[in-house]
Amino acid sequence: MKSAQEDEYLEFVAERAKPLYRSAYVLAAGDTHLAEDLVQETFSRVYVHWKRVARADSPAAYAQTVLVRTFLSLRRRRSTGERPIGNLPDGAAPGPDTALRLTLLDALAQLPPRDRAVLLLRYWEDRSIEETAKMLKLSSSAVRSQGTRALGRVRALLGDSLSDLVPH
């Protein structure tokens, strides 16, 4: 890569690393190591195509799409349903919403990967239905119905316990 392009890429990485990590953390349902791997893989794929990505309307949206597709691809490739047990959060930040965050992440971890991706894009990233559909290669109606079902599953998993965690 040429020096100017490389500088541009490094500036992009510095600007997008935290937002991509936050999205990856939600997709990975709180698994910090998987989130870091997803971000690293995303930046690697963006680097390979940086010349084209830099000319795109929104390199940030391109990177977000790569992140979500990398996550979904990883989930499809996993041959086992193996899950580590006794996995404690890596030092959740102290604060009034720590219990709420952990409860929500636990509920999200129980959803299928595509449901998690729809909820992340629609509600965490505040994307439109059309943007979400484009990023996930789904129809708009599929995003709406999958989002509704995923929210229903989260509500069922949380039950009445969520109201106990919200500060009044």
Short mmCIF file of N, CA, C and O in Angstrom, two decimals, residues 42-105:
data_model
loop_
_atom_site.label_atom_id
_atom_site.label_comp_id
_atom_site.label_asym_id
_atom_site.label_seq_id
_atom_site.Cartn_x
_atom_site.Cartn_y
_atom_site.Cartn_z
N THR A 42 -12.24 -8.15 10.52
CA THR A 42 -12.88 -7.09 9.74
C THR A 42 -11.84 -6.14 9.18
O THR A 42 -11.85 -5.82 7.98
N PHE A 43 -10.93 -5.67 10.02
CA PHE A 43 -9.91 -4.75 9.55
C PHE A 43 -8.98 -5.40 8.52
O PHE A 43 -8.52 -4.75 7.59
N SER A 44 -8.73 -6.70 8.68
CA SER A 44 -7.91 -7.41 7.69
C SER A 44 -8.59 -7.43 6.33
O SER A 44 -7.96 -7.18 5.30
N ARG A 45 -9.88 -7.72 6.33
CA ARG A 45 -10.62 -7.76 5.07
C ARG A 45 -10.75 -6.37 4.44
O ARG A 45 -10.70 -6.24 3.22
N VAL A 46 -10.93 -5.37 5.27
CA VAL A 46 -11.02 -4.00 4.76
C VAL A 46 -9.67 -3.59 4.16
O VAL A 46 -9.61 -2.95 3.11
N TYR A 47 -8.58 -3.96 4.81
CA TYR A 47 -7.24 -3.62 4.34
C TYR A 47 -6.99 -4.17 2.94
O TYR A 47 -6.45 -3.47 2.08
N VAL A 48 -7.38 -5.41 2.73
CA VAL A 48 -7.15 -6.05 1.43
C VAL A 48 -7.82 -5.26 0.30
O VAL A 48 -7.28 -5.15 -0.80
N HIS A 49 -8.97 -4.67 0.58
CA HIS A 49 -9.74 -3.95 -0.44
C HIS A 49 -9.76 -2.44 -0.18
O HIS A 49 -10.68 -1.74 -0.62
N TRP A 50 -8.77 -1.93 0.54
CA TRP A 50 -8.81 -0.53 0.99
C TRP A 50 -8.95 0.46 -0.17
O TRP A 50 -9.68 1.44 -0.06
N LYS A 51 -8.29 0.23 -1.26
CA LYS A 51 -8.36 1.17 -2.38
C LYS A 51 -9.81 1.38 -2.82
O LYS A 51 -10.26 2.49 -3.02
N ARG A 52 -10.55 0.29 -2.92
CA ARG A 52 -11.97 0.35 -3.31
C ARG A 52 -12.83 0.88 -2.16
O ARG A 52 -13.74 1.67 -2.36
N VAL A 53 -12.54 0.44 -0.94
CA VAL A 53 -13.32 0.85 0.23
C VAL A 53 -13.20 2.36 0.46
O VAL A 53 -14.18 3.03 0.76
N ALA A 54 -12.00 2.90 0.30
CA ALA A 54 -11.77 4.33 0.54
C ALA A 54 -12.59 5.19 -0.41
O ALA A 54 -12.97 6.31 -0.07
N ARG A 55 -12.89 4.68 -1.59
CA ARG A 55 -13.69 5.44 -2.57
C ARG A 55 -15.19 5.26 -2.37
O ARG A 55 -15.99 5.95 -2.99
N ALA A 56 -15.59 4.35 -1.49
CA ALA A 56 -17.01 4.07 -1.26
C ALA A 56 -17.68 5.25 -0.58
O ALA A 56 -17.02 6.09 0.04
N ASP A 57 -19.00 5.29 -0.69
CA ASP A 57 -19.78 6.37 -0.06
C ASP A 57 -19.54 6.39 1.45
O ASP A 57 -19.44 7.45 2.04
N SER A 58 -19.51 5.22 2.06
CA SER A 58 -19.34 5.16 3.51
C SER A 58 -18.44 3.97 3.89
O SER A 58 -18.93 2.86 4.07
N PRO A 59 -17.15 4.22 4.02
CA PRO A 59 -16.26 3.14 4.44
C PRO A 59 -16.67 2.54 5.80
O PRO A 59 -16.50 1.35 6.03
N ALA A 60 -17.24 3.37 6.68
CA ALA A 60 -17.68 2.87 7.99
C ALA A 60 -18.80 1.86 7.84
O ALA A 60 -18.82 0.82 8.52
N ALA A 61 -19.75 2.13 6.95
CA ALA A 61 -20.85 1.20 6.71
C ALA A 61 -20.32 -0.09 6.08
O ALA A 61 -20.79 -1.19 6.40
N TYR A 62 -19.35 0.04 5.19
CA TYR A 62 -18.73 -1.14 4.58
C TYR A 62 -18.10 -2.02 5.66
O TYR A 62 -18.31 -3.23 5.69
N ALA A 63 -17.36 -1.39 6.57
CA ALA A 63 -16.70 -2.14 7.65
C ALA A 63 -17.73 -2.80 8.56
O ALA A 63 -17.55 -3.94 8.99
N GLN A 64 -18.81 -2.10 8.86
CA GLN A 64 -19.87 -2.66 9.71
C GLN A 64 -20.50 -3.88 9.04
O GLN A 64 -20.76 -4.89 9.68
N THR A 65 -20.72 -3.79 7.74
CA THR A 65 -21.28 -4.92 6.99
C THR A 65 -20.32 -6.10 7.02
O THR A 65 -20.73 -7.24 7.23
N VAL A 66 -19.03 -5.83 6.83
CA VAL A 66 -18.03 -6.90 6.88
C VAL A 66 -18.03 -7.55 8.26
O VAL A 66 -17.97 -8.78 8.38
N LEU A 67 -18.14 -6.75 9.31
CA LEU A 67 -18.16 -7.27 10.68
C LEU A 67 -19.34 -8.24 10.87
O LEU A 67 -19.16 -9.36 11.36
N VAL A 68 -20.52 -7.81 10.49
CA VAL A 68 -21.71 -8.64 10.69
C VAL A 68 -21.62 -9.91 9.85
O VAL A 68 -21.91 -11.02 10.34
N ARG A 69 -21.20 -9.79 8.61
CA ARG A 69 -21.10 -10.98 7.75
C ARG A 69 -20.00 -11.93 8.23
O ARG A 69 -20.15 -13.15 8.14
N THR A 70 -18.92 -11.38 8.78
CA THR A 70 -17.85 -12.22 9.34
C THR A 70 -18.39 -13.01 10.54
O THR A 70 -18.14 -14.21 10.67
N PHE A 71 -19.15 -12.33 11.39
CA PHE A 71 -19.75 -12.99 12.55
C PHE A 71 -20.69 -14.11 12.11
O PHE A 71 -20.61 -15.24 12.61
N LEU A 72 -21.58 -13.82 11.16
CA LEU A 72 -22.53 -14.84 10.70
C LEU A 72 -21.82 -16.00 10.02
O LEU A 72 -22.19 -17.15 10.22
N SER A 73 -20.79 -15.70 9.26
CA SER A 73 -20.02 -16.75 8.59
C SER A 73 -19.31 -17.63 9.61
O SER A 73 -19.30 -18.86 9.48
N LEU A 74 -18.77 -17.03 10.64
CA LEU A 74 -18.10 -17.79 11.71
C LEU A 74 -19.10 -18.72 12.39
O LEU A 74 -18.79 -19.87 12.68
N ARG A 75 -20.28 -18.23 12.66
CA ARG A 75 -21.30 -19.04 13.33
C ARG A 75 -21.74 -20.21 12.46
O ARG A 75 -22.04 -21.28 12.96
N ARG A 76 -21.79 -20.00 11.16
CA ARG A 76 -22.17 -21.10 10.25
C ARG A 76 -21.09 -22.17 10.20
O ARG A 76 -21.37 -23.34 10.04
N ARG A 77 -19.83 -21.74 10.31
CA ARG A 77 -18.72 -22.68 10.20
C ARG A 77 -18.50 -23.51 11.44
O ARG A 77 -17.87 -24.56 11.38
N ARG A 78 -18.94 -23.03 12.57
CA ARG A 78 -18.71 -23.77 13.81
C ARG A 78 -19.38 -25.14 13.72
O ARG A 78 -20.58 -25.24 13.50
N SER A 79 -18.61 -26.17 13.93
CA SER A 79 -19.15 -27.52 13.80
C SER A 79 -19.73 -28.05 15.10
O SER A 79 -20.43 -29.04 15.10
N THR A 80 -19.41 -27.41 16.20
CA THR A 80 -19.95 -27.87 17.47
C THR A 80 -20.71 -26.75 18.15
O THR A 80 -20.50 -25.58 17.88
N GLY A 81 -21.56 -27.15 19.05
CA GLY A 81 -22.28 -26.17 19.84
C GLY A 81 -21.59 -25.96 21.18
O GLY A 81 -22.22 -25.57 22.15
N GLU A 82 -20.30 -26.26 21.22
CA GLU A 82 -19.54 -26.17 22.45
C GLU A 82 -19.55 -24.75 23.00
O GLU A 82 -19.32 -23.79 22.28
N ARG A 83 -19.83 -24.63 24.27
CA ARG A 83 -19.84 -23.33 24.94
C ARG A 83 -19.01 -23.45 26.22
O ARG A 83 -19.16 -24.40 26.97
N PRO A 84 -18.14 -22.47 26.46
CA PRO A 84 -17.38 -22.51 27.71
C PRO A 84 -18.31 -22.28 28.88
O PRO A 84 -19.31 -21.56 28.78
N ILE A 85 -18.01 -22.92 30.00
CA ILE A 85 -18.82 -22.69 31.20
C ILE A 85 -17.98 -21.94 32.22
O ILE A 85 -16.75 -21.96 32.17
N GLY A 86 -18.65 -21.30 33.13
CA GLY A 86 -17.93 -20.54 34.14
C GLY A 86 -17.25 -19.31 33.58
O GLY A 86 -16.28 -18.83 34.13
N ASN A 87 -17.76 -18.82 32.47
CA ASN A 87 -17.17 -17.66 31.82
C ASN A 87 -17.64 -16.40 32.53
O ASN A 87 -18.80 -16.03 32.46
N LEU A 88 -16.72 -15.75 33.24
CA LEU A 88 -17.06 -14.52 33.93
C LEU A 88 -16.74 -13.33 33.05
O LEU A 88 -15.78 -13.36 32.29
N PRO A 89 -17.51 -12.25 33.17
CA PRO A 89 -17.20 -11.07 32.36
C PRO A 89 -15.84 -10.51 32.74
O PRO A 89 -15.44 -10.57 33.90
N ASP A 90 -15.14 -9.98 31.73
CA ASP A 90 -13.83 -9.38 31.97
C ASP A 90 -13.99 -8.01 32.58
O ASP A 90 -13.90 -7.00 31.91
N GLY A 91 -14.24 -7.95 33.85
CA GLY A 91 -14.29 -6.68 34.56
C GLY A 91 -15.32 -5.70 34.05
O GLY A 91 -14.95 -4.68 33.49
N ALA A 92 -16.58 -6.01 34.21
CA ALA A 92 -17.62 -5.08 33.80
C ALA A 92 -17.45 -3.77 34.55
O ALA A 92 -17.10 -3.74 35.73
N ALA A 93 -17.69 -2.70 33.85
CA ALA A 93 -17.54 -1.38 34.46
C ALA A 93 -18.55 -1.21 35.58
O ALA A 93 -19.73 -1.53 35.41
N PRO A 94 -18.10 -0.74 36.74
CA PRO A 94 -19.04 -0.55 37.84
C PRO A 94 -20.00 0.58 37.49
O PRO A 94 -19.63 1.55 36.85
N GLY A 95 -21.21 0.43 37.90
CA GLY A 95 -22.21 1.46 37.64
C GLY A 95 -23.60 0.91 37.85
O GLY A 95 -23.78 -0.29 38.08
N PRO A 96 -24.57 1.77 37.76
CA PRO A 96 -25.94 1.36 38.05
C PRO A 96 -26.51 0.37 37.04
O PRO A 96 -27.42 -0.37 37.35
N ASP A 97 -25.95 0.34 35.83
CA ASP A 97 -26.54 -0.54 34.83
C ASP A 97 -25.75 -1.82 34.58
O ASP A 97 -26.00 -2.52 33.63
N THR A 98 -24.78 -2.14 35.44
CA THR A 98 -23.97 -3.34 35.24
C THR A 98 -24.83 -4.59 35.22
O THR A 98 -24.71 -5.42 34.32
N ALA A 99 -25.71 -4.74 36.18
CA ALA A 99 -26.58 -5.93 36.24
C ALA A 99 -27.49 -5.97 35.01
O ALA A 99 -27.70 -7.05 34.44
N LEU A 100 -28.00 -4.84 34.59
CA LEU A 100 -28.86 -4.78 33.41
C LEU A 100 -28.10 -5.20 32.17
O LEU A 100 -28.58 -6.01 31.38
N ARG A 101 -26.88 -4.67 32.00
CA ARG A 101 -26.07 -5.02 30.83
C ARG A 101 -25.79 -6.52 30.79
O ARG A 101 -25.91 -7.15 29.74
N LEU A 102 -25.38 -7.06 31.92
CA LEU A 102 -25.06 -8.49 31.96
C LEU A 102 -26.29 -9.34 31.70
O LEU A 102 -26.21 -10.37 31.01
N THR A 103 -27.43 -8.93 32.21
CA THR A 103 -28.67 -9.67 31.97
C THR A 103 -29.04 -9.63 30.49
O THR A 103 -29.41 -10.65 29.91
N LEU A 104 -28.92 -8.46 29.88
CA LEU A 104 -29.24 -8.34 28.45
C LEU A 104 -28.26 -9.14 27.60
O LEU A 104 -28.67 -9.82 26.64
N LEU A 105 -26.97 -9.07 27.92
CA LEU A 105 -25.99 -9.84 27.16
C LEU A 105 -26.23 -11.33 27.29
O LEU A 105 -26.08 -12.09 26.33
#
